Every structure is written in structure tokens, then in C-alpha cells.
Short mmCIF file of C-alpha atoms in Angstrom, two decimals:
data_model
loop_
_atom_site.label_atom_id
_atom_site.label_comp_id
_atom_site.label_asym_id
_atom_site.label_seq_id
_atom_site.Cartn_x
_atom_site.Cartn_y
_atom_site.Cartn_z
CA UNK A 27 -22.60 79.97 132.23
CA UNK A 28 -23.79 76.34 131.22
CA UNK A 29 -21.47 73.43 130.68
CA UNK A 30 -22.05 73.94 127.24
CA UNK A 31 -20.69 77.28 127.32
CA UNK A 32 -17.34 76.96 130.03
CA UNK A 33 -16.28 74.07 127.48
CA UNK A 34 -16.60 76.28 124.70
CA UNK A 35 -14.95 79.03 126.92
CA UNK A 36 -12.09 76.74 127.61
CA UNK A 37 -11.54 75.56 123.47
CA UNK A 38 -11.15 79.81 122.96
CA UNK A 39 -9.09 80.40 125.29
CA UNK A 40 -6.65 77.20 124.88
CA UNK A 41 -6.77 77.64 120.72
CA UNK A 42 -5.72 81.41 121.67
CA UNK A 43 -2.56 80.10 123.57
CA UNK A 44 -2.11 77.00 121.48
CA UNK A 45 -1.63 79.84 118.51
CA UNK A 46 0.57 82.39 120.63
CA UNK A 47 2.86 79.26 121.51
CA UNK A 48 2.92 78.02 117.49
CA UNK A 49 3.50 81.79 116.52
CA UNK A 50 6.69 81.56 118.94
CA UNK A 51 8.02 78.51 117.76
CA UNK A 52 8.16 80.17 114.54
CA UNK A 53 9.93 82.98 115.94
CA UNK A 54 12.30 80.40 117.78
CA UNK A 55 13.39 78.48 115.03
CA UNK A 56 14.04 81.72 113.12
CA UNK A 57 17.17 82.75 115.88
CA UNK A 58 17.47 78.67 116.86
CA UNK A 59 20.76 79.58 115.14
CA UNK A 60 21.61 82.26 117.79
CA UNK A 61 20.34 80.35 120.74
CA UNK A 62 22.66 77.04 119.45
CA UNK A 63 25.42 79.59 119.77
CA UNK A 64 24.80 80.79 123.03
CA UNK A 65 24.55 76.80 124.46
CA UNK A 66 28.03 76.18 122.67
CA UNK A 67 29.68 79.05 124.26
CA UNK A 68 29.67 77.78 127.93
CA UNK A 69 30.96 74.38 126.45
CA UNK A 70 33.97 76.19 124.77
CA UNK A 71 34.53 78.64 128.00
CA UNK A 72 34.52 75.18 129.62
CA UNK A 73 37.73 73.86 127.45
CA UNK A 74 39.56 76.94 128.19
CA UNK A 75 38.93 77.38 131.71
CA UNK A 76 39.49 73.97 132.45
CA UNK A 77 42.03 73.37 129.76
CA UNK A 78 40.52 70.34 128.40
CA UNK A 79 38.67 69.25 125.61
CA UNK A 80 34.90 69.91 124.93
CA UNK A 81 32.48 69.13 122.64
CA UNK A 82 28.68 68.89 122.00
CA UNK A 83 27.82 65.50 120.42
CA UNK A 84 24.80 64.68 118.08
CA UNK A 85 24.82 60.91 118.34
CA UNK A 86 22.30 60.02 115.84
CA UNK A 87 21.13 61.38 112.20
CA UNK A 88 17.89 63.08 113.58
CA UNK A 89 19.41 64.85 116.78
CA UNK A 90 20.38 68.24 115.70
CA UNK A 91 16.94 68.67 113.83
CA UNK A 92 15.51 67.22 116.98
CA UNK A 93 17.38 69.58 119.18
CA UNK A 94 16.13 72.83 116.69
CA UNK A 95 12.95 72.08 117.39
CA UNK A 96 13.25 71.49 121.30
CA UNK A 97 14.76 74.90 120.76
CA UNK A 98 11.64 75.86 118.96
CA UNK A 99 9.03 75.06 121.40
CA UNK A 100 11.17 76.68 124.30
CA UNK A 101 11.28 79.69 122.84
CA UNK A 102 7.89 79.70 121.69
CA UNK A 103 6.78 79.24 125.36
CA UNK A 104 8.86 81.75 126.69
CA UNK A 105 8.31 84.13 124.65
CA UNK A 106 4.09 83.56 124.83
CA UNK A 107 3.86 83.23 128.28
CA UNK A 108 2.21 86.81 128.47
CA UNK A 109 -0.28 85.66 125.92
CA UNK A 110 -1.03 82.35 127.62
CA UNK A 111 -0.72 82.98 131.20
CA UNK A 112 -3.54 85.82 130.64
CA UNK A 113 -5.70 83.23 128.72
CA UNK A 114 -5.39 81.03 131.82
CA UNK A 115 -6.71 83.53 134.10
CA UNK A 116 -9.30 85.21 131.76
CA UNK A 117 -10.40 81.58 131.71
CA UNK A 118 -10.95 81.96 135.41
CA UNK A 119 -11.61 85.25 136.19
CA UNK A 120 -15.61 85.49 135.09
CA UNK A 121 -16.29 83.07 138.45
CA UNK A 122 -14.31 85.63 140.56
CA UNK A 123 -15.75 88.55 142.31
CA UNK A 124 -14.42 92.00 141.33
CA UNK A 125 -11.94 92.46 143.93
CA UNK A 126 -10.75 88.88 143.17
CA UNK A 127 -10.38 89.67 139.56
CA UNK A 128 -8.33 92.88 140.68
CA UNK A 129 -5.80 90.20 142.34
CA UNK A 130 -5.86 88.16 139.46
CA UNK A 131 -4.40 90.93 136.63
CA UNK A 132 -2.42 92.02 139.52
CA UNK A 133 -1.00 88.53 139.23
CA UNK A 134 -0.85 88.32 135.96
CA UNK A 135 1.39 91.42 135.86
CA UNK A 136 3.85 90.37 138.16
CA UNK A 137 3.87 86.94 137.12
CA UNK A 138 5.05 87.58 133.88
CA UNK A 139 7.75 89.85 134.17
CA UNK A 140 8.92 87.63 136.96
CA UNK A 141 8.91 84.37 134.62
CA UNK A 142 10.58 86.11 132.33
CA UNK A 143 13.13 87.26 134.74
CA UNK A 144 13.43 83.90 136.31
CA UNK A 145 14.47 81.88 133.43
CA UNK A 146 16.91 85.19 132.57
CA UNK A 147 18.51 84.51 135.93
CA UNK A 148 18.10 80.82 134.71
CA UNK A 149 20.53 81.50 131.32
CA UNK A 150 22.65 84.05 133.14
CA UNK A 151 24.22 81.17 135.72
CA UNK A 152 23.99 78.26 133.01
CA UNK A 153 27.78 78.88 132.51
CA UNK A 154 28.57 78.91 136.45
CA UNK A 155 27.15 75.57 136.47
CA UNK A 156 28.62 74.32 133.69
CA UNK A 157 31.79 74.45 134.81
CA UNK A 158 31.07 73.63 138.54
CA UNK A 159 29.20 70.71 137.74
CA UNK A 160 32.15 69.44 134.83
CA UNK A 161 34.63 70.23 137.21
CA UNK A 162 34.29 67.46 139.38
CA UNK A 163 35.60 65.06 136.56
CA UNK A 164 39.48 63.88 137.19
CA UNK A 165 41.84 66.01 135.31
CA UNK A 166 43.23 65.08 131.75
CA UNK A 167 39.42 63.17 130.75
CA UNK A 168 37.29 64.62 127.97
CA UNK A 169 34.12 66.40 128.36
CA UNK A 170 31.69 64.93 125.47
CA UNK A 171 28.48 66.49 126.06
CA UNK A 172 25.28 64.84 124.51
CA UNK A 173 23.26 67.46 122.73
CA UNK A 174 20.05 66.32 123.88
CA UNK A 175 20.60 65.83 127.59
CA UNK A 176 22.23 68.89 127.33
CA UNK A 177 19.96 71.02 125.87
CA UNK A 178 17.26 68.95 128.91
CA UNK A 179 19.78 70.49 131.57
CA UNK A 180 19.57 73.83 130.11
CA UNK A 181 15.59 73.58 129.69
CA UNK A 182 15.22 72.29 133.24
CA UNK A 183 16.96 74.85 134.79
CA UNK A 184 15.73 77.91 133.09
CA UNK A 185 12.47 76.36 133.70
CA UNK A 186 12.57 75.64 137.15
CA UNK A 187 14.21 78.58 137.75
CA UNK A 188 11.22 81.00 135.86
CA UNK A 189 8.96 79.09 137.95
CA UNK A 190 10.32 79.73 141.44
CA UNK A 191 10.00 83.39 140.77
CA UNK A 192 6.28 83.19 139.88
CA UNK A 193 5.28 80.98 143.06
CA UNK A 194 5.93 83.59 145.55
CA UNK A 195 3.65 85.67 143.75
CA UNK A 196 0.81 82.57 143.95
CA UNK A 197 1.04 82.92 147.75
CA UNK A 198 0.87 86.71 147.88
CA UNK A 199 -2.69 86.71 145.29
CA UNK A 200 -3.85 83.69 147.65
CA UNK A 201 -3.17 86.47 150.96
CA UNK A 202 -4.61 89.20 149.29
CA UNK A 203 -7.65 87.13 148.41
CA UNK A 204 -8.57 86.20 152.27
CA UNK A 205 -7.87 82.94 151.24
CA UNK A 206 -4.25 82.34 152.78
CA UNK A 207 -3.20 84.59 155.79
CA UNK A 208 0.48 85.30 156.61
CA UNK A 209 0.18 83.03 159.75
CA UNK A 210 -0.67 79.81 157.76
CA UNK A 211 2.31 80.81 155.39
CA UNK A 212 4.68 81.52 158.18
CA UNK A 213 3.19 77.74 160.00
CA UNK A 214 4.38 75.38 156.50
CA UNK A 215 7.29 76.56 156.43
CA UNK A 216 9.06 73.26 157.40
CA UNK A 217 6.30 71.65 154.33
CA UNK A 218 7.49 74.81 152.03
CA UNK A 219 11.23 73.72 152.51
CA UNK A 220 9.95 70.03 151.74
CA UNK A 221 8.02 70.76 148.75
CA UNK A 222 10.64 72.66 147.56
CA UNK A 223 13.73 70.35 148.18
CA UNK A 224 11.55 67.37 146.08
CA UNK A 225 10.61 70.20 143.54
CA UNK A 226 14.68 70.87 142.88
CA UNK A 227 15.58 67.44 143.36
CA UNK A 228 13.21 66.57 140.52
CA UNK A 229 13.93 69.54 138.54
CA UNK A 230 17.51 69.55 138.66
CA UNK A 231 18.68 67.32 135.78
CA UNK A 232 22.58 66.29 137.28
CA UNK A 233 22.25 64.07 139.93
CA UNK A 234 24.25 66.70 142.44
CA UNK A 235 23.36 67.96 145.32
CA UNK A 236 25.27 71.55 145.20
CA UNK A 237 23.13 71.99 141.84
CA UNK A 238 20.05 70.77 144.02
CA UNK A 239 20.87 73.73 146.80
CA UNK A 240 21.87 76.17 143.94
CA UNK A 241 18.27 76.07 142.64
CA UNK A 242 16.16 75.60 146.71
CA UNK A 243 17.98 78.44 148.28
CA UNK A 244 16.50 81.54 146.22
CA UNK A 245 13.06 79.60 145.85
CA UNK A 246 13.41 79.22 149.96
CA UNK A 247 14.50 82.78 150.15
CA UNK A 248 11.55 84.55 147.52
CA UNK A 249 9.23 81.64 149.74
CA UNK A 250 9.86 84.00 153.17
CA UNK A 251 9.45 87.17 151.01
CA UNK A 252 6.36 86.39 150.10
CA UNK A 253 5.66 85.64 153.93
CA UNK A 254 6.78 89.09 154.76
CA UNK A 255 4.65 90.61 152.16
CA UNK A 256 1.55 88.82 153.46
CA UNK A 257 2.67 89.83 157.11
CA UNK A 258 2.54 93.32 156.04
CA UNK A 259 -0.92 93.31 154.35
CA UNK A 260 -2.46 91.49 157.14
CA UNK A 261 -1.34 94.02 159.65
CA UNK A 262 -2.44 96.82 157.44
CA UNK A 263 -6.26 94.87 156.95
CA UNK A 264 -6.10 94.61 160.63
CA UNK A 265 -5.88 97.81 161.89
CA UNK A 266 -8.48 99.38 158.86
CA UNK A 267 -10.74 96.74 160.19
CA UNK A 268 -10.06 98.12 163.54
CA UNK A 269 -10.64 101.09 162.67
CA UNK A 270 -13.91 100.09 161.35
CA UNK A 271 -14.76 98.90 164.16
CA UNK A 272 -14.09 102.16 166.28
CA UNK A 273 -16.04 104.10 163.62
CA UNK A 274 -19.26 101.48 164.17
CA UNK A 275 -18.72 101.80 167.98
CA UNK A 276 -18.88 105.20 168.14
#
């Protein structure tokens, strides 16, 4: 294809998603109601564990229209993410060979369901750290709760979270591609555990460091799956290609 044509290529393909993504924000305003709910309900779990008072706080006339369309746009890219993360690698996938583009549905397959499940797991311990992370504040003080930062706490999170459960899978389509083996995996680790630390320390909104560990540990852990998964399919090319080799030698 020209330049002409990978350019017109890429305008498809990012209209496509652009339109999946606008589709969902529709769809996320619609039950912004619902998910408002569900980011209140922590908040008041909060003042009865804890026995305190707690509130979310709109400090300024535009914030709760503000905060219904961060709500929006979340939900629109969750909720699109099959739609876009195919349009991302169909974008690619006409330079890759066939076996290549094999990998790359096989990616997209397990990258989805993953992302999805990731910023699930994301929403499902919101409430644990909620409380852990307002717990630290001296008994009989009042836990006033900006909407917008916390709504970026909750987005952060869920995010980062969906994301470590897709990387694994990056380093497992890389390994089955002969591009990374299982050695050079298993060799950064001490880079992987790096990369990772900055990646929670940036991701994690509260400036904590058990919140920090809370989101590096899995993301360490699915890091030396993915290891173990490459391990396994090098071992298995290895002995067909020695067996290829038997079968030529004889």
C-alpha cells in the first residue's frame, strides 16, 4: 500500500473507533445515574464502617455535569474496547505474515476479555481501598470527598488495573511471534519490576505506598505468568524443531 493509501487506512479505522467510543458515551450517560450510585455506595459503607461522616462534594456549579460526562467517556471506552482494540490491530495486521496475523486475533481475543476483566477486578476492590486508604485519617475528622478527584481515583485504578491484565498477554503474542523468547523475559525481570513500580506509582492517584503495592503485586505476578507461558512454548518449538531435525538427518 502507498502512503496515500495507509493514511487513508488509518482515518477508517480511527473514525470506526472514534464512533464505537461516541456510541458508548451515549450508552454511558444513559446509566451515568446507576454508575453515580455505585461510586456513592463505598462513600456511605465508609461512614458506617468507620462511624464517621462522609460525603461527596461538588465544589463548583459545573462539577456534577462535568463529572456525568467523565462518566460518559469511561464508559464509552470500556464498553468499545472490543470495537477499537480490533480496529487497532486490523490497522496492523495487512503488514503481518499469516501466522503473525493468527497471533494477532489470538490477541485480540484474550485481550479483551481480559481488559474487561481487569477493570471488573478494578471496581470490585474500589471499596477495600476506600476504606483502607480513609482509614488512616485520626478518628472523630470528616471525610469530604471531592467529586472530581474522586471519580480520577476510581478511573485510575480501574484503568490501570484493565491494563495490567492485557500486558501479559503483549509478552506472550511477542513469544509466539519469534520475536521475544522466554529467556529474554525471564533476564528483565529486575527492569519488569522497575517499569512496573514507576507504572503504579504514576497510576495510583493517593500518594500511598500500600495502594502503590496493591496495584504492582498482581501486575508482577500475571508478569511471571506470562514468563511461564513463553517457557512452555519455547520448549514445545524446541523439541518439534528437533524433531525436524532428526527427520532431515535421517
Amino acid at each position: 500500500m502507498s502512503l496515500g493509501s495507509h493514511l487513508i487506512e488509518l482515518r477508517k479505522r480511527l473514525f470506526i473507533a472514534a464512533l464505537a467510543i461516541v456510541l458508548g458515551m451515549v450508552a454511558g450517560y444513559i446509566v451515568s445515574d446507576y454508575v453515580l450510585s455505585a461510586l456513592i455506595r463505598p462513600i456511605s459503607e465508609l461512614a458506617a464502617e468507620q462511624g464517621r461522616d462522609a460525603s461527596l462534594n461538588f465544589t463548583d456549579v459545573s462539577s456534577a455535569f462535568d463529572l456525568r460526562i467523565q462518566i460518559a467517556f469511561t464508559v464509552g471506552v470500556v464498553v468499545s474496547s472490543p470495537v477499537w482494540l480490533y480496529q487497532l490491530w486490523a490497522f496492523v495486521m495487512p503488514g503481518l505474515k499469516k501466522h503473525e496475523k493468527r497471533y494477532a486475533v489470538g490477541f485480540v481475543a484474550a485481550a479483551v476479555p481480559l481488559f474487561l476483566a481487569g477493570c471488573a477486578a478494578g471496581w470490585f476492590v474500589l471499596p477495600h481501598m476506600v476504606t483502607l486508604l480513609t482509614g488512616f485519617a485520626p478518628e472523630g475528622t470528616t471525610a469530604l470527598l471531592t467529586a472530581r478527584s474522586y471519580f480520577d481515583f476510581v478511573l485510575k485504578l480501574v484503568l490501570a488495573i484493565g491494563i495490567a491484565f492485557v500486558l501479559p498477554v503483549f509478552l506472550v503474542l511477542l513469544n509466539f511471534a519469534g520475536v521475544l523468547s522466554a529467556v529474554a523475559i525471564l533476564k528483565s525481570w529486575r527492569i519488569a519490576i522497575l517499569a512496573i513500580t514507576l507504572f503504579t506509582a504514576i497510576a495510583t492517584p493517593a500518594a500511598d505506598v500500600m495502594s502503590m503495592f496493591l496495584l504492582a503485586i498482581p501486575m508482577v505476578l500475571l508478569y511471571f505468568t506470562a514468563a511461564g507461558i513463553a517457557w512452555l512454548h519455547d520448549r514445545r518449538a524446541r523439541r518439534t524443531q528437533q524433531q525436524l531435525d532428526v527427520e532431515l538427518a535421517v
